[in-house]
Short mmCIF file of C-alpha atoms in Angstrom, two decimals:
data_model
loop_
_atom_site.label_atom_id
_atom_site.label_comp_id
_atom_site.label_asym_id
_atom_site.label_seq_id
_atom_site.Cartn_x
_atom_site.Cartn_y
_atom_site.Cartn_z
CA UNK A 1 149.68 147.54 1.77
CA UNK A 2 150.95 150.90 2.62
CA UNK A 3 150.04 152.97 5.58
CA UNK A 4 150.31 156.69 6.50
CA UNK A 5 151.61 157.58 10.06
CA UNK A 6 149.56 160.13 11.77
CA UNK A 7 150.72 163.29 13.25
CA UNK A 8 150.12 164.03 17.05
CA UNK A 9 149.34 167.39 18.22
CA UNK A 10 150.72 167.37 21.58
CA UNK A 11 149.03 169.57 24.19
CA UNK A 12 150.68 170.36 27.42
CA UNK A 13 147.99 170.87 29.86
CA UNK A 14 149.90 170.73 33.12
CA UNK A 15 147.99 173.35 35.05
CA UNK A 16 151.00 174.02 37.14
CA UNK A 17 149.36 176.32 39.65
CA UNK A 18 146.61 173.74 40.50
CA UNK A 19 149.26 170.95 41.02
CA UNK A 20 151.43 173.35 43.13
CA UNK A 21 148.40 173.91 45.34
CA UNK A 22 147.78 170.29 45.82
CA UNK A 23 151.33 169.55 46.71
CA UNK A 24 151.54 172.57 49.18
CA UNK A 25 148.07 172.07 50.74
CA UNK A 26 147.52 168.39 50.89
CA UNK A 27 150.10 165.95 50.27
CA UNK A 28 153.71 166.67 51.42
CA UNK A 29 152.85 165.40 54.78
CA UNK A 30 151.70 161.94 53.72
CA UNK A 31 153.09 158.89 55.30
CA UNK A 32 153.77 155.40 53.98
CA UNK A 33 150.35 154.24 54.97
CA UNK A 34 148.45 156.93 52.92
CA UNK A 35 147.59 155.80 49.42
CA UNK A 36 146.91 158.57 46.76
CA UNK A 37 144.85 157.55 43.71
CA UNK A 38 144.04 159.67 40.53
CA UNK A 39 140.75 159.56 39.09
CA UNK A 40 139.98 160.35 35.50
CA UNK A 41 137.04 162.70 36.41
CA UNK A 42 135.17 163.86 39.48
CA UNK A 43 132.38 161.30 40.30
CA UNK A 44 128.80 162.43 40.41
CA UNK A 45 127.70 160.38 43.33
CA UNK A 46 129.13 157.72 45.78
CA UNK A 47 125.65 155.98 45.89
CA UNK A 48 126.51 152.55 44.18
CA UNK A 49 123.05 152.28 42.70
CA UNK A 50 122.90 155.67 41.03
CA UNK A 51 126.17 155.85 39.26
CA UNK A 52 128.01 153.60 36.77
CA UNK A 53 131.38 155.06 35.97
CA UNK A 54 134.61 153.07 36.33
CA UNK A 55 135.92 155.94 38.51
CA UNK A 56 132.93 155.75 40.78
CA UNK A 57 133.26 151.94 41.03
CA UNK A 58 136.85 152.55 42.35
CA UNK A 59 135.60 154.51 45.29
CA UNK A 60 132.54 152.51 45.87
CA UNK A 61 134.39 149.22 46.21
CA UNK A 62 135.94 150.52 49.33
CA UNK A 63 132.70 151.45 51.00
CA UNK A 64 130.15 148.73 50.29
CA UNK A 65 130.51 144.99 51.16
CA UNK A 66 129.51 142.60 48.29
CA UNK A 67 128.68 138.97 49.01
CA UNK A 68 131.64 137.78 46.83
CA UNK A 69 134.64 139.36 45.22
CA UNK A 70 136.60 138.40 42.04
CA UNK A 71 140.30 137.78 42.61
CA UNK A 72 142.44 140.35 40.80
CA UNK A 73 145.01 137.83 39.93
CA UNK A 74 143.23 134.64 38.98
CA UNK A 75 139.70 136.03 38.19
CA UNK A 76 138.20 133.46 40.36
CA UNK A 77 135.35 134.19 42.81
CA UNK A 78 136.26 134.41 46.44
CA UNK A 79 134.03 134.78 49.65
CA UNK A 80 133.69 138.20 51.04
CA UNK A 81 130.54 138.93 53.17
CA UNK A 82 129.33 135.44 52.45
CA UNK A 83 131.59 132.80 53.98
CA UNK A 84 130.11 130.04 51.84
CA UNK A 85 127.47 129.50 49.25
CA UNK A 86 125.85 126.39 47.44
CA UNK A 87 124.10 126.22 44.15
CA UNK A 88 121.17 123.80 43.45
CA UNK A 89 121.75 121.08 40.72
CA UNK A 90 119.72 122.97 38.20
CA UNK A 91 121.61 126.18 38.65
CA UNK A 92 118.54 128.14 39.85
CA UNK A 93 118.90 128.57 43.61
CA UNK A 94 121.93 130.20 45.46
CA UNK A 95 122.12 129.96 49.26
CA UNK A 96 124.65 132.33 50.78
CA UNK A 97 125.72 131.83 54.46
CA UNK A 98 126.95 135.21 55.74
CA UNK A 99 129.83 135.73 58.16
CA UNK A 100 128.79 136.21 61.68
CA UNK A 101 131.11 139.16 62.17
CA UNK A 102 129.74 141.63 59.56
CA UNK A 103 129.31 145.05 61.00
CA UNK A 104 128.22 148.58 59.78
CA UNK A 105 130.76 151.45 60.39
CA UNK A 106 128.50 152.27 63.40
CA UNK A 107 129.09 148.81 64.89
CA UNK A 108 125.65 147.34 64.37
CA UNK A 109 125.29 144.00 62.77
CA UNK A 110 124.81 143.37 58.96
CA UNK A 111 122.11 140.69 58.24
CA UNK A 112 120.68 138.93 55.23
CA UNK A 113 117.68 141.36 55.60
CA UNK A 114 119.97 144.28 54.74
CA UNK A 115 120.81 142.50 51.51
CA UNK A 116 117.24 142.14 50.58
CA UNK A 117 116.77 145.74 51.14
CA UNK A 118 119.72 146.39 48.99
CA UNK A 119 118.26 144.46 45.94
CA UNK A 120 114.79 145.99 46.62
CA UNK A 121 116.12 149.53 46.23
CA UNK A 122 118.40 148.50 43.25
CA UNK A 123 115.09 147.34 41.28
CA UNK A 124 113.10 150.25 42.20
CA UNK A 125 111.80 151.65 38.73
CA UNK A 126 111.97 155.27 39.92
CA UNK A 127 115.62 154.93 40.77
CA UNK A 128 116.40 153.85 37.25
CA UNK A 129 119.68 152.18 38.46
CA UNK A 130 122.15 151.82 35.64
CA UNK A 131 122.90 148.11 36.20
CA UNK A 132 119.41 146.98 37.34
CA UNK A 133 118.53 145.08 34.29
CA UNK A 134 121.57 142.86 34.89
CA UNK A 135 119.68 141.32 37.75
CA UNK A 136 116.47 140.55 35.71
CA UNK A 137 117.85 136.96 35.76
CA UNK A 138 116.41 136.84 39.30
CA UNK A 139 112.72 135.54 39.61
CA UNK A 140 110.35 138.42 39.66
CA UNK A 141 112.98 141.13 39.33
CA UNK A 142 111.93 142.49 36.03
CA UNK A 143 108.22 142.45 36.77
CA UNK A 144 108.81 144.27 40.07
CA UNK A 145 111.07 146.84 38.21
CA UNK A 146 108.10 147.44 35.66
CA UNK A 147 105.29 147.55 38.21
CA UNK A 148 106.25 150.26 40.55
CA UNK A 149 104.76 148.05 43.44
CA UNK A 150 106.29 148.07 46.86
CA UNK A 151 105.47 144.36 47.38
CA UNK A 152 108.78 142.62 47.12
CA UNK A 153 107.47 139.18 48.03
CA UNK A 154 107.45 137.78 44.53
CA UNK A 155 111.13 138.68 43.94
CA UNK A 156 113.48 135.75 44.36
CA UNK A 157 115.64 137.48 47.14
CA UNK A 158 114.91 136.12 50.50
CA UNK A 159 116.47 136.34 53.99
CA UNK A 160 115.87 132.72 55.34
CA UNK A 161 117.29 133.95 58.56
CA UNK A 162 119.73 136.72 59.78
CA UNK A 163 122.83 134.82 58.33
CA UNK A 164 121.19 132.99 55.28
CA UNK A 165 120.35 134.65 52.01
CA UNK A 166 118.63 132.84 49.12
CA UNK A 167 118.46 134.10 45.61
CA UNK A 168 116.45 132.22 43.00
CA UNK A 169 116.95 132.73 39.31
CA UNK A 170 114.54 132.42 36.32
CA UNK A 171 117.15 130.45 34.41
CA UNK A 172 120.68 128.96 35.07
CA UNK A 173 123.17 131.83 34.78
CA UNK A 174 126.67 130.52 34.91
CA UNK A 175 128.06 134.14 35.41
CA UNK A 176 125.67 135.03 38.19
CA UNK A 177 128.36 135.18 40.82
CA UNK A 178 130.35 137.83 38.88
CA UNK A 179 127.21 139.97 39.03
CA UNK A 180 127.39 139.92 42.80
CA UNK A 181 130.90 141.53 42.78
CA UNK A 182 129.53 144.87 41.63
CA UNK A 183 129.24 147.61 44.12
CA UNK A 184 125.63 148.18 43.10
CA UNK A 185 124.68 145.08 45.13
CA UNK A 186 127.17 145.91 48.02
CA UNK A 187 124.94 146.16 50.96
CA UNK A 188 123.56 149.59 51.90
CA UNK A 189 122.30 150.99 55.25
CA UNK A 190 118.51 151.02 55.14
CA UNK A 191 118.17 153.69 57.85
CA UNK A 192 120.56 156.04 56.20
CA UNK A 193 118.80 155.80 52.72
CA UNK A 194 115.34 156.40 54.22
CA UNK A 195 116.39 159.15 56.54
CA UNK A 196 117.67 161.04 53.67
CA UNK A 197 114.62 160.88 51.49
CA UNK A 198 112.60 158.58 49.18
CA UNK A 199 113.69 155.06 48.51
CA UNK A 200 114.02 155.59 44.89
CA UNK A 201 115.41 159.14 44.86
CA UNK A 202 118.56 159.57 42.72
CA UNK A 203 119.10 162.98 44.26
CA UNK A 204 119.32 161.64 47.75
CA UNK A 205 122.55 162.89 49.62
CA UNK A 206 122.48 159.88 51.93
CA UNK A 207 126.04 158.85 50.77
CA UNK A 208 127.59 162.17 50.55
CA UNK A 209 128.31 163.18 54.22
CA UNK A 210 131.28 161.95 56.26
CA UNK A 211 128.94 160.37 58.90
CA UNK A 212 127.07 158.15 56.45
CA UNK A 213 127.18 154.46 57.39
CA UNK A 214 129.23 152.15 55.27
CA UNK A 215 129.58 148.33 55.10
CA UNK A 216 133.10 147.95 53.36
CA UNK A 217 136.55 148.10 54.82
CA UNK A 218 136.57 151.91 54.64
CA UNK A 219 134.35 154.78 55.36
CA UNK A 220 134.08 158.36 54.04
CA UNK A 221 136.12 160.83 55.79
CA UNK A 222 135.73 163.89 53.64
CA UNK A 223 134.57 164.86 50.12
CA UNK A 224 135.64 168.25 48.67
CA UNK A 225 134.04 168.29 45.33
CA UNK A 226 136.49 168.54 42.37
CA UNK A 227 139.33 168.37 44.83
CA UNK A 228 139.54 165.18 46.88
CA UNK A 229 137.76 162.35 48.37
CA UNK A 230 139.40 160.96 51.46
CA UNK A 231 138.57 157.49 53.12
CA UNK A 232 139.64 156.14 56.49
CA UNK A 233 139.43 152.50 57.78
CA UNK A 234 136.12 151.28 59.09
CA UNK A 235 136.82 150.47 62.74
CA UNK A 236 134.24 147.62 62.86
CA UNK A 237 135.30 145.82 59.69
CA UNK A 238 137.04 142.45 60.27
CA UNK A 239 140.02 143.68 58.25
CA UNK A 240 140.63 146.81 60.13
CA UNK A 241 143.76 145.96 61.84
CA UNK A 242 145.28 144.46 58.66
CA UNK A 243 144.49 147.42 56.30
CA UNK A 244 147.86 148.64 55.19
CA UNK A 245 146.50 151.88 53.68
CA UNK A 246 145.27 153.77 56.75
CA UNK A 247 143.97 156.61 54.49
CA UNK A 248 143.11 156.58 50.93
CA UNK A 249 142.64 159.77 49.02
CA UNK A 250 141.25 160.12 45.51
CA UNK A 251 142.11 163.21 43.29
CA UNK A 252 139.96 164.02 40.15
CA UNK A 253 142.17 164.94 37.20
CA UNK A 254 140.80 164.57 33.83
CA UNK A 255 144.06 165.19 31.79
CA UNK A 256 146.46 162.30 31.33
CA UNK A 257 149.30 164.89 31.41
CA UNK A 258 148.13 166.31 34.50
CA UNK A 259 148.05 162.91 36.10
CA UNK A 260 151.56 162.22 34.93
CA UNK A 261 152.70 165.48 36.37
CA UNK A 262 151.18 164.76 39.70
CA UNK A 263 152.81 161.35 39.74
CA UNK A 264 156.27 162.80 39.12
CA UNK A 265 155.76 165.50 41.81
CA UNK A 266 154.83 162.85 44.31
CA UNK A 267 151.25 164.02 44.48
CA UNK A 268 149.76 160.66 43.55
CA UNK A 269 150.82 157.11 43.93
CA UNK A 270 148.51 155.45 41.38
CA UNK A 271 147.25 157.16 38.11
CA UNK A 272 144.10 156.03 36.23
CA UNK A 273 145.70 156.51 32.72
CA UNK A 274 148.83 157.53 30.83
CA UNK A 275 148.87 159.37 27.30
CA UNK A 276 150.09 156.90 24.69
CA UNK A 277 152.70 159.13 23.43
CA UNK A 278 154.35 159.09 26.75
CA UNK A 279 154.39 155.31 27.25
CA UNK A 280 157.76 155.02 25.57
CA UNK A 281 159.37 157.10 28.20
CA UNK A 282 158.41 154.76 30.91
CA UNK A 283 158.97 151.37 29.20
CA UNK A 284 162.22 150.76 31.15
CA UNK A 285 160.98 152.06 34.51
CA UNK A 286 159.44 150.35 37.36
CA UNK A 287 156.43 152.62 37.34
CA UNK A 288 154.57 151.41 34.07
CA UNK A 289 151.69 149.06 34.41
CA UNK A 290 149.82 147.29 31.58
CA UNK A 291 146.74 145.36 32.54
CA UNK A 292 144.30 143.69 30.24
CA UNK A 293 140.77 145.18 30.31
CA UNK A 294 137.68 143.48 29.55
CA UNK A 295 137.01 145.53 26.59
CA UNK A 296 137.17 145.76 22.79
CA UNK A 297 137.78 148.76 20.43
CA UNK A 298 135.84 148.32 17.31
CA UNK A 299 134.01 149.85 14.11
CA UNK A 300 130.37 149.90 14.17
CA UNK A 301 128.90 149.27 10.74
CA UNK A 302 125.54 150.66 9.96
CA UNK A 303 123.66 147.89 8.34
CA UNK A 304 120.83 150.17 7.19
CA UNK A 305 123.07 152.01 4.75
CA UNK A 306 123.03 150.51 1.29
CA UNK A 307 126.81 150.25 0.90
CA UNK A 308 127.12 148.53 4.22
CA UNK A 309 124.40 145.84 3.36
CA UNK A 310 126.83 144.15 0.96
CA UNK A 311 128.88 141.53 2.67
CA UNK A 312 131.68 141.98 0.34
CA UNK A 313 132.03 145.60 1.17
CA UNK A 314 132.16 144.91 4.95
CA UNK A 315 134.76 142.20 4.31
CA UNK A 316 136.91 144.45 2.23
CA UNK A 317 137.00 147.11 4.94
CA UNK A 318 138.15 144.75 7.50
CA UNK A 319 140.71 142.94 5.25
CA UNK A 320 142.53 146.29 4.37
CA UNK A 321 143.08 147.45 8.10
CA UNK A 322 146.55 146.74 9.44
CA UNK A 323 145.53 146.26 12.98
CA UNK A 324 149.03 145.36 14.01
CA UNK A 325 150.14 148.73 12.77
CA UNK A 326 147.32 150.42 14.87
CA UNK A 327 148.32 148.88 18.18
CA UNK A 328 152.01 149.12 17.65
CA UNK A 329 152.50 152.47 16.36
CA UNK A 330 149.49 154.47 17.24
CA UNK A 331 148.09 153.02 20.49
CA UNK A 332 151.52 151.81 21.89
CA UNK A 333 149.82 150.16 24.88
CA UNK A 334 150.75 146.47 24.31
CA UNK A 335 147.32 145.72 23.17
CA UNK A 336 146.43 142.67 21.01
CA UNK A 337 144.77 143.04 17.55
CA UNK A 338 141.13 141.77 17.65
CA UNK A 339 139.68 139.25 15.21
CA UNK A 340 136.61 138.36 17.26
CA UNK A 341 134.50 140.78 19.42
CA UNK A 342 134.95 138.86 22.76
CA UNK A 343 138.43 139.34 24.18
CA UNK A 344 140.66 136.42 24.98
CA UNK A 345 139.64 136.31 28.58
CA UNK A 346 138.41 132.84 28.87
CA UNK A 347 140.59 129.77 28.18
CA UNK A 348 137.78 127.55 27.08
CA UNK A 349 136.20 130.07 24.73
CA UNK A 350 137.66 131.12 21.59
CA UNK A 351 135.90 131.56 18.20
CA UNK A 352 137.61 130.05 15.04
CA UNK A 353 138.56 133.15 13.10
CA UNK A 354 139.41 132.77 9.33
CA UNK A 355 141.76 135.29 7.86
CA UNK A 356 140.25 137.16 4.76
CA UNK A 357 142.14 138.42 1.81
CA UNK A 358 141.12 141.55 -0.01
CA UNK A 359 137.89 140.80 -1.90
CA UNK A 360 136.03 142.73 -4.62
CA UNK A 361 133.76 145.39 -3.44
CA UNK A 362 131.05 147.52 -4.79
CA UNK A 363 131.54 150.88 -3.19
CA UNK A 364 129.87 153.62 -5.24
CA UNK A 365 130.33 156.63 -3.17
CA UNK A 366 131.98 158.24 -0.14
CA UNK A 367 131.48 156.97 3.44
CA UNK A 368 131.11 158.89 6.75
CA UNK A 369 133.00 157.64 9.75
CA UNK A 370 132.05 159.45 13.04
CA UNK A 371 134.08 159.58 16.12
CA UNK A 372 133.91 160.95 19.54
CA UNK A 373 136.20 163.82 19.54
CA UNK A 374 139.65 162.93 21.06
CA UNK A 375 143.27 163.04 19.71
CA UNK A 376 143.62 159.24 19.84
CA UNK A 377 140.28 158.72 18.04
CA UNK A 378 141.32 161.18 15.38
CA UNK A 379 144.70 159.51 14.90
CA UNK A 380 143.18 156.04 14.49
CA UNK A 381 140.46 157.31 12.14
CA UNK A 382 143.05 159.07 9.85
CA UNK A 383 145.09 155.89 9.76
CA UNK A 384 142.01 153.82 8.63
CA UNK A 385 141.10 156.51 6.15
CA UNK A 386 144.57 156.26 4.64
CA UNK A 387 144.41 152.53 4.47
CA UNK A 388 141.10 152.32 2.67
CA UNK A 389 142.03 155.00 0.35
CA UNK A 390 145.24 153.26 -0.59
CA UNK A 391 143.89 149.77 -0.94
CA UNK A 392 140.20 150.20 -1.88
CA UNK A 393 140.30 153.57 -3.44
CA UNK A 394 137.40 154.83 -1.52
CA UNK A 395 136.92 158.24 0.27
CA UNK A 396 136.09 158.12 3.99
CA UNK A 397 135.09 161.44 5.51
CA UNK A 398 135.85 161.61 9.27
CA UNK A 399 133.45 163.71 11.32
CA UNK A 400 134.60 164.28 14.92
CA UNK A 401 131.71 165.08 17.26
CA UNK A 402 131.50 166.16 20.87
CA UNK A 403 130.18 163.54 23.25
CA UNK A 404 126.40 164.59 23.23
CA UNK A 405 126.39 164.82 19.43
CA UNK A 406 128.26 161.68 18.86
CA UNK A 407 125.90 159.64 21.17
CA UNK A 408 122.93 161.22 19.37
CA UNK A 409 124.07 160.36 15.87
CA UNK A 410 125.13 157.00 16.76
CA UNK A 411 121.69 156.31 18.35
CA UNK A 412 119.86 157.74 15.27
CA UNK A 413 121.98 155.74 12.83
CA UNK A 414 123.38 158.87 11.20
CA UNK A 415 126.67 157.34 10.03
CA UNK A 416 128.14 154.70 7.77
CA UNK A 417 130.93 153.75 10.20
CA UNK A 418 131.43 154.59 13.85
CA UNK A 419 134.39 154.15 16.32
CA UNK A 420 133.36 152.79 19.61
CA UNK A 421 134.38 150.55 22.48
CA UNK A 422 132.59 148.05 24.77
CA UNK A 423 133.54 147.16 28.35
CA UNK A 424 132.11 144.04 29.62
CA UNK A 425 129.48 144.33 32.50
CA UNK A 426 130.18 140.86 33.85
CA UNK A 427 132.77 138.02 33.36
CA UNK A 428 131.30 136.09 30.51
CA UNK A 429 131.32 136.09 26.85
CA UNK A 430 127.59 136.81 26.66
CA UNK A 431 128.26 140.38 27.94
CA UNK A 432 129.82 140.95 24.42
CA UNK A 433 127.42 138.95 22.34
CA UNK A 434 123.88 140.05 23.87
CA UNK A 435 124.43 143.68 22.54
CA UNK A 436 123.95 142.32 19.07
CA UNK A 437 120.59 140.92 19.80
CA UNK A 438 117.89 142.34 17.38
CA UNK A 439 116.08 144.12 20.29
CA UNK A 440 119.17 145.30 22.19
CA UNK A 441 119.43 149.10 22.89
CA UNK A 442 123.17 148.91 22.22
CA UNK A 443 122.84 147.20 18.74
CA UNK A 444 123.92 150.42 16.97
CA UNK A 445 124.79 148.24 13.82
CA UNK A 446 121.01 147.75 13.30
CA UNK A 447 121.75 144.21 12.36
CA UNK A 448 118.91 141.77 12.94
CA UNK A 449 119.24 137.96 12.79
CA UNK A 450 116.79 135.64 14.39
CA UNK A 451 119.20 132.78 14.08
CA UNK A 452 121.68 134.61 16.23
CA UNK A 453 118.97 135.55 18.72
CA UNK A 454 117.92 131.96 18.86
CA UNK A 455 121.45 130.78 19.69
CA UNK A 456 121.67 133.13 22.71
CA UNK A 457 118.13 131.97 23.73
CA UNK A 458 119.47 128.40 23.50
CA UNK A 459 122.61 129.07 25.42
CA UNK A 460 120.47 130.27 28.44
CA UNK A 461 119.08 126.69 28.69
CA UNK A 462 122.41 124.92 28.64
CA UNK A 463 124.06 124.15 32.03
CA UNK A 464 127.27 122.73 31.10
CA UNK A 465 130.10 125.12 30.75
CA UNK A 466 131.68 123.50 27.60
CA UNK A 467 128.45 122.91 25.93
CA UNK A 468 127.18 126.43 26.65
CA UNK A 469 130.41 127.90 25.20
CA UNK A 470 130.01 125.85 22.07
CA UNK A 471 126.68 127.53 21.64
CA UNK A 472 127.92 131.00 22.32
CA UNK A 473 130.96 130.24 20.08
CA UNK A 474 128.49 129.46 17.17
CA UNK A 475 126.72 132.78 17.75
CA UNK A 476 130.08 134.77 17.63
CA UNK A 477 131.23 132.93 14.49
CA UNK A 478 128.09 134.35 12.82
CA UNK A 479 129.24 137.75 13.81
CA UNK A 480 132.71 137.12 12.30
CA UNK A 481 131.41 135.41 9.13
CA UNK A 482 128.86 138.16 8.50
CA UNK A 483 131.34 140.94 9.41
CA UNK A 484 128.63 142.52 11.57
CA UNK A 485 131.20 144.87 13.09
CA UNK A 486 135.00 145.24 12.75
CA UNK A 487 136.88 144.53 15.85
CA UNK A 488 140.29 146.46 15.92
CA UNK A 489 141.95 145.65 19.30
CA UNK A 490 141.37 144.44 22.77
CA UNK A 491 141.82 147.11 25.42
CA UNK A 492 144.56 147.55 27.87
CA UNK A 493 144.53 149.67 30.97
CA UNK A 494 147.90 151.56 31.13
CA UNK A 495 148.90 153.61 34.16
CA UNK A 496 151.72 154.48 36.41
CA UNK A 497 152.19 153.07 40.01
CA UNK A 498 154.81 153.87 42.51
CA UNK A 499 156.92 150.79 43.57
CA UNK A 500 155.99 151.10 47.25
CA UNK A 501 152.33 150.23 46.21
CA UNK A 502 153.43 146.53 45.88
CA UNK A 503 149.98 145.30 45.06
CA UNK A 504 147.20 147.22 43.48
CA UNK A 505 144.27 144.84 43.45
CA UNK A 506 142.13 146.28 40.64
CA UNK A 507 140.14 143.53 38.86
CA UNK A 508 139.19 142.88 35.39
CA UNK A 509 135.79 144.15 36.25
CA UNK A 510 137.34 147.41 37.46
CA UNK A 511 136.35 146.83 41.15
CA UNK A 512 139.36 147.17 43.72
CA UNK A 513 139.82 144.71 46.55
CA UNK A 514 141.13 147.41 49.05
CA UNK A 515 141.56 144.97 51.95
CA UNK A 516 144.44 143.19 49.78
CA UNK A 517 146.44 146.31 49.09
CA UNK A 518 150.13 145.78 49.93
CA UNK A 519 152.38 148.77 50.69
CA UNK A 520 156.12 148.63 51.37
#
C-alpha cells in the first residue's frame, strides 16, 4: 500500500516578551529545592470535586490526602492516609485504618469523619462533580446522588471511630482501590467548605485563597490567575522534613513551543508536552521523557449511517490503515499501534487480535471525517484520507471543527467517522469497555449489543481476577470482531525534564506523588 506524507505547517509561537517577563520577574533566583512545572492550560479551580482536567489533578495531588496512592513505577496500590486496610471475602466491605498522625495544614487532626464528609459532598447532586458516577458502586451512592436528600445514613461510607473508615459496595469491584487514588476523594476540610458557601456550590472560593486548609504534603502559597500557582510544604504533614521540593510553582502555558522555549531558558524544570516535530531534536538528550499513558487514540464509526452498518466496510477501513506509519512518521512519540481498544497495561489481560486482509467493500458514496481542529489531528486525518483513496478508491472529506462544534456534532451523530481519544478513569480494562454499553453517554458510535452489555454485567459478578478478565476479554473480542471502532495507537506522554529532577512520580492515572520527588 502506498502512503502520502503530510506537510507540517510550523507555527512559531514563542511569545518572547511573556517569557522574558517570567524570567526577569519570577525565576532567576530559584534554588535547587524549587520545582517549576509547566501546565498545558490555566486550571479553572483547585477544588478537587469541581474540576476534572489532567492539569488540575497535577496541582490537586499535592494538596489533598487520599487514602491510598498508586506507585508511579509499579502501578501497585500503596498506603497513604490509610496505614492498612482489609477486604471482606465477598469483596464488598473495605475497612481502612487511618494513620494516627494525619494533620490538616492548621495542625488539627484528620479523622475518618472528615472522609465521610468528603464523600458526602462528592455525591451532592447540585455539585455535579465530574467523577461522582465512578463511586456509584458504593451502597446507596447513586440513590443519594439522585434524591437531593441531606440524609447520608443509607450510603455505605461510615466512620466506625476516628481512625477507622468502612466503605461498603453494591458489588465486588476489583479496581475500587484505584478509584481512591483520585484527588476528588482526597480529604477536604469541612469547616472551610461550609464557611465559604453552600455544600454543593461549584462557585465556592473555599480552595482559592492562600489560607485555605489542606490535607496533603503541600499548601497553597499564592495563585495569580494565568500567571503562576505556588505551593509550599504543609508544616504539619508527616513528610514535611523529607520533602525535597521546598516550593512548587506551576506555570500555565498552552503552546508546546512556548513550554519548550521556557524549558531552554531555565524557566521551567518539567514541561507537560512537546510538539511532535520537535521530538527528534531531543532523542539523544537527557531531557526527553516518554511515558505510557492509559489512553487510546481511535476512530469512532457511526453505526447509524448506512455505509457504516456493513461489517465489510468497517473491516476494509481498518485493514487499509498503516498504523505503523502513523506512529513512526507522524506522531514520532514512540507509541504502539493499536489493535484492541484497551491499552496493554495489564499483563494478564490481552484480547486475541486477528489480522484482517483487505476485504471487498460496498461504499457507494463519499464519507465525512470530523476532527477537533489541531495541526496533529489534521496531519493524521490527511494520511488516512490518502490511504483510503489509494487502496479503496473512496473519497473521505475532512471537516475540522473548533472544540464546541466538534463535541456537538459528535454528540448528535453528525458524522461518518470521527477522530477521538479516551483516557482511562481508573486502572482496569472496564474503563475502556463500559463506554460502549448501549446506554453509555460516551457511546458516540451508537452501537448497541445486548450480548456485549450482558458480558459486562456478568463480569461485575465474578470475583476471581483471571475469571473476570476472561469475561472482559470476551467482550473486547466482540468489539474487535465487529470492528465497532478502529483503534489507531496507544498514547504516550512525551515531555521534557531537567536532569536534576531525578524522579518525577507522575502515575499512569496522572496523579503525582509529590512526597516522592527526588531532586539532585
